[in-house]
Short mmCIF file of C-alpha atoms in Angstrom, two decimals:
data_model
loop_
_atom_site.label_atom_id
_atom_site.label_comp_id
_atom_site.label_asym_id
_atom_site.label_seq_id
_atom_site.Cartn_x
_atom_site.Cartn_y
_atom_site.Cartn_z
CA ASP A 1 12.90 10.48 14.09
CA GLY A 2 10.20 11.01 11.51
CA GLY A 3 7.52 8.60 10.54
CA ILE A 4 4.10 7.21 11.02
CA THR A 5 3.08 5.35 14.15
CA GLN A 6 0.03 3.06 14.57
CA SER A 7 -1.21 1.43 17.74
CA PRO A 8 -1.81 -1.10 18.99
CA LYS A 9 0.13 -3.32 16.84
CA TYR A 10 -2.19 -6.40 17.88
CA LEU A 11 -5.86 -6.17 18.72
CA PHE A 12 -8.39 -8.52 19.71
CA ARG A 13 -12.15 -7.76 19.64
CA LYS A 14 -15.31 -9.27 20.52
CA GLU A 15 -18.11 -9.38 17.92
CA GLY A 16 -20.37 -6.21 18.50
CA GLN A 17 -17.74 -4.17 19.79
CA ASN A 18 -16.35 -0.91 18.17
CA VAL A 19 -12.72 -0.36 18.29
CA THR A 20 -10.54 2.67 17.22
CA LEU A 21 -7.11 2.26 15.62
CA SER A 22 -4.59 5.05 15.98
CA CYS A 23 -2.17 6.45 13.25
CA GLU A 24 0.01 9.46 14.08
CA GLN A 25 2.32 10.99 11.64
CA ASN A 26 5.39 13.50 12.11
CA LEU A 27 5.90 13.99 8.54
CA ASN A 28 3.88 17.11 7.96
CA HIS A 29 2.21 15.51 5.41
CA ASP A 30 -1.22 16.80 4.39
CA ALA A 31 -2.91 13.43 3.00
CA MET A 32 -3.59 10.35 5.05
CA TYR A 33 -4.99 7.02 4.22
CA TRP A 34 -6.35 4.14 5.57
CA TYR A 35 -5.87 0.56 3.59
CA ARG A 36 -6.99 -3.04 4.85
CA GLN A 37 -5.02 -5.86 3.72
CA ASP A 38 -6.22 -9.48 3.67
CA PRO A 39 -4.20 -12.46 3.63
CA GLY A 40 -2.60 -13.07 -0.20
CA GLN A 41 -4.41 -10.03 -1.25
CA GLY A 42 -3.28 -6.51 -1.77
CA LEU A 43 -4.25 -3.15 -0.25
CA ARG A 44 -7.95 -2.03 -0.31
CA LEU A 45 -8.66 1.71 0.37
CA ILE A 46 -11.05 2.36 3.12
CA TYR A 47 -10.81 6.13 3.66
CA TYR A 48 -8.61 8.96 2.86
CA SER A 49 -8.04 12.84 3.75
CA GLN A 50 -6.39 15.17 1.64
CA ILE A 51 -6.58 18.02 4.35
CA VAL A 52 -7.83 18.66 7.89
CA ASN A 53 -11.29 18.46 8.76
CA ASP A 54 -12.05 16.70 5.43
CA PHE A 55 -12.14 13.05 4.10
CA GLN A 56 -13.79 10.78 1.34
CA LYS A 57 -14.77 7.10 1.26
CA GLY A 58 -12.63 4.91 -0.38
CA ASP A 59 -13.71 1.54 -1.96
CA ILE A 60 -14.64 -0.49 1.18
CA ALA A 61 -15.86 2.26 3.40
CA GLU A 62 -18.90 0.40 4.96
CA GLY A 63 -18.57 -0.46 8.33
CA TYR A 64 -15.59 2.00 9.02
CA SER A 65 -15.46 5.66 10.22
CA VAL A 66 -12.86 8.30 10.41
CA SER A 67 -11.91 11.73 11.67
CA ARG A 68 -9.30 14.32 10.88
CA GLU A 69 -9.34 16.93 13.54
CA LYS A 70 -5.32 17.39 13.60
CA LYS A 71 -2.95 17.15 10.64
CA GLU A 72 -0.99 14.82 12.40
CA SER A 73 -3.49 12.28 13.50
CA PHE A 74 -5.94 10.16 11.24
CA PRO A 75 -7.81 7.47 13.69
CA LEU A 76 -10.09 4.73 12.24
CA THR A 77 -13.08 3.16 14.02
CA VAL A 78 -14.20 -0.24 12.95
CA THR A 79 -17.77 -0.46 14.10
CA SER A 80 -19.77 -3.40 14.74
CA ALA A 81 -21.46 -2.81 11.18
CA GLN A 82 -18.26 -4.38 9.59
CA LYS A 83 -18.99 -7.74 8.88
CA ASN A 84 -15.59 -9.32 8.59
CA PRO A 85 -13.30 -6.88 10.25
CA THR A 86 -10.39 -9.59 10.86
CA ALA A 87 -7.47 -8.04 8.63
CA PHE A 88 -4.15 -6.26 8.66
CA TYR A 89 -4.94 -2.63 8.64
CA LEU A 90 -2.39 -0.04 7.25
CA CYS A 91 -2.24 3.86 7.49
CA ALA A 92 -0.30 5.78 5.13
CA SER A 93 0.68 9.48 4.50
CA SER A 94 2.10 11.51 1.77
CA ASP A 95 2.75 15.07 0.99
CA ASP A 96 1.03 17.36 -1.52
CA SER A 97 3.38 16.82 -4.35
CA SER A 98 1.69 15.72 -7.62
CA TYR A 99 3.70 12.51 -7.61
CA ASN A 100 2.18 11.16 -4.27
CA GLU A 101 4.53 8.61 -2.68
CA GLN A 102 2.94 7.09 -0.01
CA PHE A 103 4.70 5.98 3.18
CA PHE A 104 3.14 3.38 5.55
CA GLY A 105 3.06 2.95 9.46
CA PRO A 106 3.77 -0.51 10.79
CA GLY A 107 0.23 -1.56 10.56
CA THR A 108 -2.51 -2.99 13.49
CA ARG A 109 -3.24 -6.59 13.09
CA LEU A 110 -7.21 -6.73 14.15
CA THR A 111 -8.82 -10.00 15.11
CA VAL A 112 -12.46 -10.61 15.94
CA LEU A 113 -13.07 -13.34 18.44
CA ARG B 1 -10.87 -6.40 -15.39
CA LYS B 2 -9.08 -5.39 -12.18
CA GLU B 3 -7.60 -2.13 -12.12
CA VAL B 4 -4.10 -3.10 -11.21
CA GLU B 5 -3.11 -6.74 -11.90
CA GLN B 6 0.15 -8.79 -11.16
CA ASP B 7 0.99 -12.49 -11.45
CA PRO B 8 1.00 -13.73 -7.78
CA GLY B 9 3.78 -16.24 -8.56
CA PRO B 10 5.79 -17.42 -6.64
CA PHE B 11 8.82 -16.94 -8.42
CA ASN B 12 11.53 -19.01 -7.30
CA VAL B 13 14.79 -18.18 -8.72
CA PRO B 14 18.34 -19.18 -7.43
CA GLU B 15 20.71 -16.64 -5.97
CA GLY B 16 22.47 -14.37 -8.81
CA ALA B 17 19.56 -14.69 -11.26
CA THR B 18 17.72 -11.94 -12.94
CA VAL B 19 14.05 -11.86 -12.36
CA ALA B 20 11.58 -9.48 -13.91
CA PHE B 21 8.04 -8.80 -12.74
CA ASN B 22 5.13 -6.77 -14.83
CA CYS B 23 2.10 -5.14 -13.41
CA THR B 24 -0.80 -3.95 -15.90
CA TYR B 25 -3.34 -1.17 -15.22
CA SER B 26 -6.43 -0.43 -16.64
CA ASN B 27 -6.83 3.36 -16.51
CA SER B 28 -4.93 4.81 -19.03
CA ALA B 29 -4.95 8.41 -17.40
CA SER B 30 -2.62 7.11 -14.39
CA GLN B 31 -0.04 9.39 -13.37
CA SER B 32 2.13 7.93 -10.92
CA PHE B 33 3.52 4.50 -10.57
CA PHE B 34 5.32 2.90 -7.80
CA TRP B 35 6.79 -0.68 -6.76
CA TYR B 36 6.69 -1.41 -2.84
CA ARG B 37 8.35 -4.26 -1.34
CA GLN B 38 6.30 -6.13 1.35
CA ASP B 39 8.08 -8.63 3.69
CA CYS B 40 5.97 -11.34 5.60
CA ARG B 41 3.46 -9.74 8.31
CA LYS B 42 4.92 -6.02 7.81
CA GLU B 43 4.09 -2.96 6.05
CA PRO B 44 4.95 -2.18 2.62
CA LYS B 45 8.02 -0.01 1.82
CA LEU B 46 8.35 2.36 -1.12
CA LEU B 47 11.05 0.31 -3.57
CA MET B 48 11.33 2.60 -6.44
CA SER B 49 8.72 5.37 -8.06
CA VAL B 50 8.73 4.50 -11.67
CA TYR B 51 9.38 7.42 -14.28
CA SER B 52 8.42 7.86 -17.79
CA SER B 53 11.97 7.49 -18.53
CA GLY B 54 12.62 4.54 -16.61
CA ASN B 55 14.78 4.53 -13.57
CA GLU B 56 17.45 2.18 -11.98
CA ASP B 57 18.69 2.11 -8.48
CA GLY B 58 21.53 -0.36 -8.11
CA ARG B 59 20.36 -3.73 -8.81
CA PHE B 60 16.85 -2.69 -9.54
CA THR B 61 15.14 -1.23 -12.77
CA ALA B 62 11.67 -0.05 -13.02
CA GLN B 63 10.12 0.85 -16.51
CA LEU B 64 7.19 2.16 -17.78
CA ASN B 65 5.07 1.17 -21.05
CA ARG B 66 2.36 3.87 -21.45
CA ALA B 67 1.26 2.30 -24.82
CA SER B 68 0.52 -0.89 -23.37
CA GLN B 69 -0.32 0.05 -20.02
CA TYR B 70 2.16 -1.87 -17.91
CA ILE B 71 5.01 -1.35 -15.55
CA SER B 72 7.91 -3.83 -14.93
CA LEU B 73 10.42 -4.33 -12.35
CA LEU B 74 14.00 -6.03 -13.02
CA ILE B 75 15.93 -7.32 -10.25
CA ARG B 76 19.40 -8.36 -11.38
CA ASP B 77 21.79 -10.52 -9.32
CA SER B 78 19.24 -11.71 -6.88
CA LYS B 79 19.92 -11.83 -3.28
CA LEU B 80 18.44 -14.23 -0.63
CA SER B 81 17.50 -10.98 1.04
CA ASP B 82 15.35 -9.98 -2.12
CA SER B 83 12.76 -12.58 -1.17
CA ALA B 84 9.52 -10.67 -0.54
CA THR B 85 6.17 -9.77 -2.06
CA TYR B 86 6.50 -6.97 -4.83
CA LEU B 87 3.43 -4.69 -5.06
CA CYS B 88 2.83 -2.37 -7.59
CA ALA B 89 0.75 0.85 -7.15
CA VAL B 90 -0.64 3.20 -9.39
CA ASN B 91 -2.23 6.61 -8.87
CA GLY B 92 -5.37 7.53 -11.49
CA TYR B 93 -5.26 11.01 -10.67
CA THR B 94 -8.95 11.27 -11.02
CA GLY B 95 -9.00 13.54 -8.11
CA ARG B 96 -8.47 11.00 -5.72
CA ARG B 97 -4.81 10.80 -4.60
CA ALA B 98 -4.99 7.38 -3.02
CA LEU B 99 -3.13 4.60 -4.74
CA THR B 100 -4.47 1.17 -5.97
CA PHE B 101 -2.56 -1.88 -5.36
CA GLY B 102 -1.82 -4.85 -7.46
CA SER B 103 -2.23 -8.08 -5.14
CA GLY B 104 1.57 -8.65 -5.34
CA THR B 105 4.19 -10.85 -6.79
CA ARG B 106 5.86 -13.30 -4.38
CA LEU B 107 9.57 -13.76 -4.94
CA GLN B 108 11.39 -16.67 -3.53
CA VAL B 109 15.50 -16.30 -3.96
CA GLN B 110 17.11 -19.98 -3.15
CA PRO B 111 20.73 -20.59 -2.49
#
């Protein structure tokens, strides 16, 4: 069954703690993305990676970090420098076609206590 | 001006009605256009890609108007199950393959 998995589904964190969100895909897609969604808003791009060992900042990268050591995996770390981390985090992937249809994982809902 | 703009709604329509949403985009170099459906507290799911010639999938029709820089989604014979938020997404293709999303239009189909 091909798809994108994210874990955990819900995550609670105390202020000042770093936390890592997992994203794995078995679609053999080259590109992977992290978006953040706040209530009643659209998705905002945090980081993206078009190929293994390479990634670029999106529109709201401050306070976040990523790695792309394997094609299948693109973990996101939310650091203590992120001032307002409570949000719904969505990982997506796409193949290398010019049309770039993106498919999403089920998301991780992060709450900072 | 936002890169991608949508009317947030909500659009409240009776079952069986036809409803249309528009989405405007600011980057005239945009190459790829999509409609996603998002249910409450779930991930967006790809509904349709929008091609230059327009495309239809059952009750859903998507159109692209490059001159006026908008895409549209038409839903015919609305079902209760169509109630969701519809997000448009645009790829500016300036070397960045990630999509830019609108804030979504909420549709509520009523019995």
